[in-house]
CSV table of C-alpha atoms in Angstrom, one decimal:
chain,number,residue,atom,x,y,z
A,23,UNK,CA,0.0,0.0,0.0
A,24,UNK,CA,1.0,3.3,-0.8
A,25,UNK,CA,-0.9,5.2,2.4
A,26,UNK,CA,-1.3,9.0,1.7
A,27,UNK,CA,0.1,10.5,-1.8
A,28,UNK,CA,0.4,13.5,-2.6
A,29,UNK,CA,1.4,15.6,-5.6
A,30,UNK,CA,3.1,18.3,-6.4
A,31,UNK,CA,6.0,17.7,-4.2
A,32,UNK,CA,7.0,21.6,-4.6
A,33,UNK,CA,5.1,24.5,-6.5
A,34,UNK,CA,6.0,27.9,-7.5
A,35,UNK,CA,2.8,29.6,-8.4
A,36,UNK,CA,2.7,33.5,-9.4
A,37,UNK,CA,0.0,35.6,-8.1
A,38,UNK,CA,-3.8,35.4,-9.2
A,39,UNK,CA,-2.6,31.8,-10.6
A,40,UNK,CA,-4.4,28.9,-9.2
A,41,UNK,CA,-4.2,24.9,-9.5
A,42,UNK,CA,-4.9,21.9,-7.7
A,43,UNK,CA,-3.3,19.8,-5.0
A,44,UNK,CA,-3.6,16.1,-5.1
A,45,UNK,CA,-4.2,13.7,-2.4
A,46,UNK,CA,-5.4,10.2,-2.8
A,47,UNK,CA,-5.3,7.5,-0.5
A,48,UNK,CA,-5.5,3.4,-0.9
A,49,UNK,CA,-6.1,2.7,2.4
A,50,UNK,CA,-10.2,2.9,2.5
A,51,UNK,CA,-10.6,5.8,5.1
A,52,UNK,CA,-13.4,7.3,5.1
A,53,UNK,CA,-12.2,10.7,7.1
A,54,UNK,CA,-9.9,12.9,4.7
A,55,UNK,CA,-8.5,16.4,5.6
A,56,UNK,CA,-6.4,19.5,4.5
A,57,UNK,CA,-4.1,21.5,6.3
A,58,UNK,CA,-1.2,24.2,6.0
A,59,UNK,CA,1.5,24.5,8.0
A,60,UNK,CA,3.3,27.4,8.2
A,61,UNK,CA,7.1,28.0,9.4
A,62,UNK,CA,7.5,27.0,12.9
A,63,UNK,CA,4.1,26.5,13.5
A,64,UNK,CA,1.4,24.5,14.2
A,65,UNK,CA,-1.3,22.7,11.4
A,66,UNK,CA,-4.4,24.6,10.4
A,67,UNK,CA,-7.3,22.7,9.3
A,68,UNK,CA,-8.7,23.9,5.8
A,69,UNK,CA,-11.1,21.6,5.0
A,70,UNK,CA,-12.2,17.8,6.0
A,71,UNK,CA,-14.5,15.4,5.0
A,72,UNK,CA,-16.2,12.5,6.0
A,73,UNK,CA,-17.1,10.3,3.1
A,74,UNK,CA,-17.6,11.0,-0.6
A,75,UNK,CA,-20.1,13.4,-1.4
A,76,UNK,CA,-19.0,15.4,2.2
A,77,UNK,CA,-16.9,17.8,2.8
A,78,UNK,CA,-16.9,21.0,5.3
A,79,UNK,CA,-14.7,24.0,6.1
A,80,UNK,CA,-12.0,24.2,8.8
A,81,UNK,CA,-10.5,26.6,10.4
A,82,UNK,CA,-9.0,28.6,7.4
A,83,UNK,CA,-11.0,28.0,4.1
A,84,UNK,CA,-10.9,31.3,3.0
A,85,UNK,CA,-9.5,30.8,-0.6
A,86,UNK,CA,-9.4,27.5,-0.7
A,87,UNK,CA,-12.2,24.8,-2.4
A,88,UNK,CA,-12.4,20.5,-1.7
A,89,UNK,CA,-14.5,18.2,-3.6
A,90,UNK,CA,-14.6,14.1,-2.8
A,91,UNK,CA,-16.3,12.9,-5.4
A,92,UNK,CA,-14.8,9.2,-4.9
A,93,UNK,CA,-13.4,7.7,-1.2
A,94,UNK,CA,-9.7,8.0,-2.6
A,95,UNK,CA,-9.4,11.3,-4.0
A,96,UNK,CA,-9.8,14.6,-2.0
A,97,UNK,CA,-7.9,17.6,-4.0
A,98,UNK,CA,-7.9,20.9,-2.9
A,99,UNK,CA,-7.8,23.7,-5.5
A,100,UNK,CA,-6.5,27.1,-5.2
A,101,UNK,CA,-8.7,29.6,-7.4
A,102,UNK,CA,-6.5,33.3,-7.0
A,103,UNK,CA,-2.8,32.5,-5.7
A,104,UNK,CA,-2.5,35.2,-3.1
A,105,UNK,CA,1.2,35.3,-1.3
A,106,UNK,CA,-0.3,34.6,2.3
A,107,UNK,CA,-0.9,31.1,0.8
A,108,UNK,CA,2.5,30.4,0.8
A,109,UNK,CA,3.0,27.3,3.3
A,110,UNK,CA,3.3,23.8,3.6
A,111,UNK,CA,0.1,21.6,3.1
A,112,UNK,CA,-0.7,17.9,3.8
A,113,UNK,CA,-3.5,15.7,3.3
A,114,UNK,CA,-4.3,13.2,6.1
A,115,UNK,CA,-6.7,10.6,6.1
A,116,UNK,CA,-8.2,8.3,9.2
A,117,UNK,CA,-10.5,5.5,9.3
A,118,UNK,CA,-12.9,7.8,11.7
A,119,UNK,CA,-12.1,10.6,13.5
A,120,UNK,CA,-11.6,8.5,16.8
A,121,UNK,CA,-8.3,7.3,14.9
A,122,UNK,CA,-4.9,8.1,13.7
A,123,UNK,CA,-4.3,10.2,11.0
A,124,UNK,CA,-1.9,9.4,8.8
A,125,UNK,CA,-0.4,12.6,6.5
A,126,UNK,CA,0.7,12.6,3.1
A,127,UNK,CA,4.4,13.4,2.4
A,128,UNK,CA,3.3,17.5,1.8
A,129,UNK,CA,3.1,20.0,-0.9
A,130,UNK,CA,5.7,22.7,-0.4
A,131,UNK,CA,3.9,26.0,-1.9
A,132,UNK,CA,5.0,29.1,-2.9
A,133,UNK,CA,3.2,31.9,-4.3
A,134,UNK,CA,4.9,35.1,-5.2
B,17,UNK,CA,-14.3,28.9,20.8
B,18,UNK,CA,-11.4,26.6,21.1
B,19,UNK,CA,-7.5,27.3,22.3
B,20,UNK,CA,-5.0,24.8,22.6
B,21,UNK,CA,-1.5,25.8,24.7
B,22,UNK,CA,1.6,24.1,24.4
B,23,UNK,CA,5.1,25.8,25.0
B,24,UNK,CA,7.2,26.7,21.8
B,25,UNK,CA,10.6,25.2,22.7
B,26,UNK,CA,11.6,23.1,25.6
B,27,UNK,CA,15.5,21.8,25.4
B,28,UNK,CA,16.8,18.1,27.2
B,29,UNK,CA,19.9,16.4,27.8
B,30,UNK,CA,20.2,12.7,26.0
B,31,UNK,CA,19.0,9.9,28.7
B,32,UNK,CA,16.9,12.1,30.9
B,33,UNK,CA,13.1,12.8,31.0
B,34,UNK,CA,10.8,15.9,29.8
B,35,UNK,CA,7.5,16.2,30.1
B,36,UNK,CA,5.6,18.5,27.3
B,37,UNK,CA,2.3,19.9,28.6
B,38,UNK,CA,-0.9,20.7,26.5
B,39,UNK,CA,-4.0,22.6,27.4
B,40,UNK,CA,-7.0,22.9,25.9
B,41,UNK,CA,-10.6,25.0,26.4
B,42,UNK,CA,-13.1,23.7,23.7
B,43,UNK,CA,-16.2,23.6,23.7
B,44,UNK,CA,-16.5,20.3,23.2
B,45,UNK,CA,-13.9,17.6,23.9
B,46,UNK,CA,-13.7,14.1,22.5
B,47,UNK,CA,-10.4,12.9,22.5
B,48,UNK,CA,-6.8,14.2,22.7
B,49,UNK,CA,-4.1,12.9,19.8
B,50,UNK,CA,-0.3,13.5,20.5
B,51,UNK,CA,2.0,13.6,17.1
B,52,UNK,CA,5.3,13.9,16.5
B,53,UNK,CA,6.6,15.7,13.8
B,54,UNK,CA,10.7,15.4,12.3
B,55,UNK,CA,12.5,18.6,10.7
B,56,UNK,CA,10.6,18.7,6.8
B,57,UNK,CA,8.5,15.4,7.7
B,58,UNK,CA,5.1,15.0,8.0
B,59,UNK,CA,3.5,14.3,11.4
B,60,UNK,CA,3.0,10.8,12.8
B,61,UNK,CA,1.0,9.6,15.2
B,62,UNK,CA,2.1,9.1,18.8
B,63,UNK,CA,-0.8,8.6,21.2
B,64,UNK,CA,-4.4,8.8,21.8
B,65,UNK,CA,-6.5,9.5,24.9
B,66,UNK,CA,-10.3,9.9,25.3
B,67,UNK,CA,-10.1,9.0,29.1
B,68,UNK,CA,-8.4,10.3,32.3
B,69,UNK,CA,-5.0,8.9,33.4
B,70,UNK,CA,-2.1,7.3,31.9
B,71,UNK,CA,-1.2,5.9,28.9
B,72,UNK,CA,2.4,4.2,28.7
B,73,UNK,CA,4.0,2.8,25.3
B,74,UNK,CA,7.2,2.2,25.4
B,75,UNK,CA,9.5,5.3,26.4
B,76,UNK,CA,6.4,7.5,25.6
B,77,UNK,CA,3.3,8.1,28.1
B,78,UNK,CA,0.3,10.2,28.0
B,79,UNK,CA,-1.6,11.7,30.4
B,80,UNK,CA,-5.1,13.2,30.1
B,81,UNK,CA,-7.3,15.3,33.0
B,82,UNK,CA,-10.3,16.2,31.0
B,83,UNK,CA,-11.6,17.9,34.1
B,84,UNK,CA,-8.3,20.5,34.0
B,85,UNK,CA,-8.5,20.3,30.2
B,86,UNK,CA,-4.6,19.0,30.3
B,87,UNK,CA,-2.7,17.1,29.0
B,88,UNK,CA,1.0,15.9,29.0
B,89,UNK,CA,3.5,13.7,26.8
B,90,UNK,CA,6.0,12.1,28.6
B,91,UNK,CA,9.2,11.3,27.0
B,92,UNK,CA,11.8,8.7,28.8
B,93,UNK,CA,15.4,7.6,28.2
B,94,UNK,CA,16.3,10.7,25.4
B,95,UNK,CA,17.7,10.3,22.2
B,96,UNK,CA,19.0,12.3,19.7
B,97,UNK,CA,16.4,10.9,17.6
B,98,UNK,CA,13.5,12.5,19.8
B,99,UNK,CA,14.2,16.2,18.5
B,100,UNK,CA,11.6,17.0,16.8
B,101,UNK,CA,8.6,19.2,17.4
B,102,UNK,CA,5.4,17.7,19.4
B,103,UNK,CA,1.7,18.7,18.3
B,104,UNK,CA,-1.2,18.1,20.5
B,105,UNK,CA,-4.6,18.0,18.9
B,106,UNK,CA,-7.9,18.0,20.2
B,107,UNK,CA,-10.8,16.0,18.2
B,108,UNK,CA,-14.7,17.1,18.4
B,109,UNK,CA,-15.1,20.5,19.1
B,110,UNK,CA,-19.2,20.8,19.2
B,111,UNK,CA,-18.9,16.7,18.2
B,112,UNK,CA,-18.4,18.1,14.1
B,113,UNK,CA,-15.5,15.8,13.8
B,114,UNK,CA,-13.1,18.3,13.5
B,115,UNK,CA,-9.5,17.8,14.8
B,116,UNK,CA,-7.7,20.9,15.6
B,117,UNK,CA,-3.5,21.2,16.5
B,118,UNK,CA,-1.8,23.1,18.7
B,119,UNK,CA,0.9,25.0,17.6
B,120,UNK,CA,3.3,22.2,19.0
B,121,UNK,CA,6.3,22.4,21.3
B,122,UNK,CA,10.1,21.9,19.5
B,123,UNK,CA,12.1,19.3,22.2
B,124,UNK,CA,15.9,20.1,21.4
B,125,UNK,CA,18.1,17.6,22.5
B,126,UNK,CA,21.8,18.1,23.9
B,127,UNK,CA,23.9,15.2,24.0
């Protein structure tokens, strides 16, 4: 099994650009989520879901948009590159929020 | 709304003990999660606890007091392979499933 992927590794993205961040997992969990990490600090949830068809904001959405259209795939698309987007971001999945999460290796992103 | 406290640094010398603390006010609580997270690494999972008292694997232990909304990882025997940074995260604020981190706590080890 592959656990968590994730693709890019590293993006350079210019202002007002956007694109999408993969994250599929073979491990049949149901939870998925999105976070960034910023230097030195801690993980901020973006969004999460709970099963295809689900999905609902975290703490930082703003600029951000999910879809889970199938129980492997949760991308997360950036619509208008703004520099404050700049960060670290990894997928996770769990089995149920009672559970581990197990992260993806992260996307590093940089938007200038 | 929800804060979780951990202390930004904390620095130990190889073979001794160091205790990271946590604390949390949400306003719900279902569950603690301790991770561990290396230098450019993604986090992995250390320990989970839903009720009080201890929980011991191996040179790591957790401790929960949902009462004082605390928690604490304790790490035994030190080595140079336990710098790293330490997140705590809470799961089920208002039981949405949510799991929200701590800004975690960087453990600096001296030999």
């Amino acid at each position: 099994n592959a656990g968590v992927t994730q693709t890019p590794k590293f993006r350079i993205l210019k202002i007002g650009q956007s694109m999408t961040l993969q994250c599929t997992q073979d491990m049949n969990h149901n939870y998925m989520y999105w976070y960034r990490q910023d230097p030195g600090m801690g993980l901020k949830l973006i969004y999460y879901s709970v099963g295809a068809g689900i999905t609902d904001k975290g703490e930082v959405p703003n600029g951000y948009n999910v879809s889970r259209s199938t129980t492997e795939d949760f991308p997360l698309r950036l619509e208008l590159a703004a520099p404050s987007q700049t960060s670290v971001y990894f997928c996770a999945g769990s089995g149920g929020s009672y559970n581990e999460q197990f992260f993806g290796p992260g996307t590093r992103l940089t938007v200038l | 709304g929800q804060n979780i406290d951990q202390p930004t640094e904390m620095t130990a010398t190889e073979g001794a003990i160091v205790q990271i603390n946590c604390t949390y006010q949400t306003s719900g609580f279902n569950g603690l999660f301790w991770y561990q997270q290396h230098a450019g690494e993604a986090p992995t999972f250390l320990s989970y606890n839903v009720l009080d008292g201890l929980e011991e694997k191996g040179r790591f232990s957790s401790f929960l007091s949902r009462s004082k909304g605390y928690s604490y990882l304790l790490l035994k025997e030190l080595q140079m392979k336990d710098s790293a940074s330490y997140l705590c995260a809470v799961r089920g604020v208002n039981r949405d499933d949510k799991i929200i981190f701590g800004k975690g706590t960087r453990l600096h080890i001296l030999p």
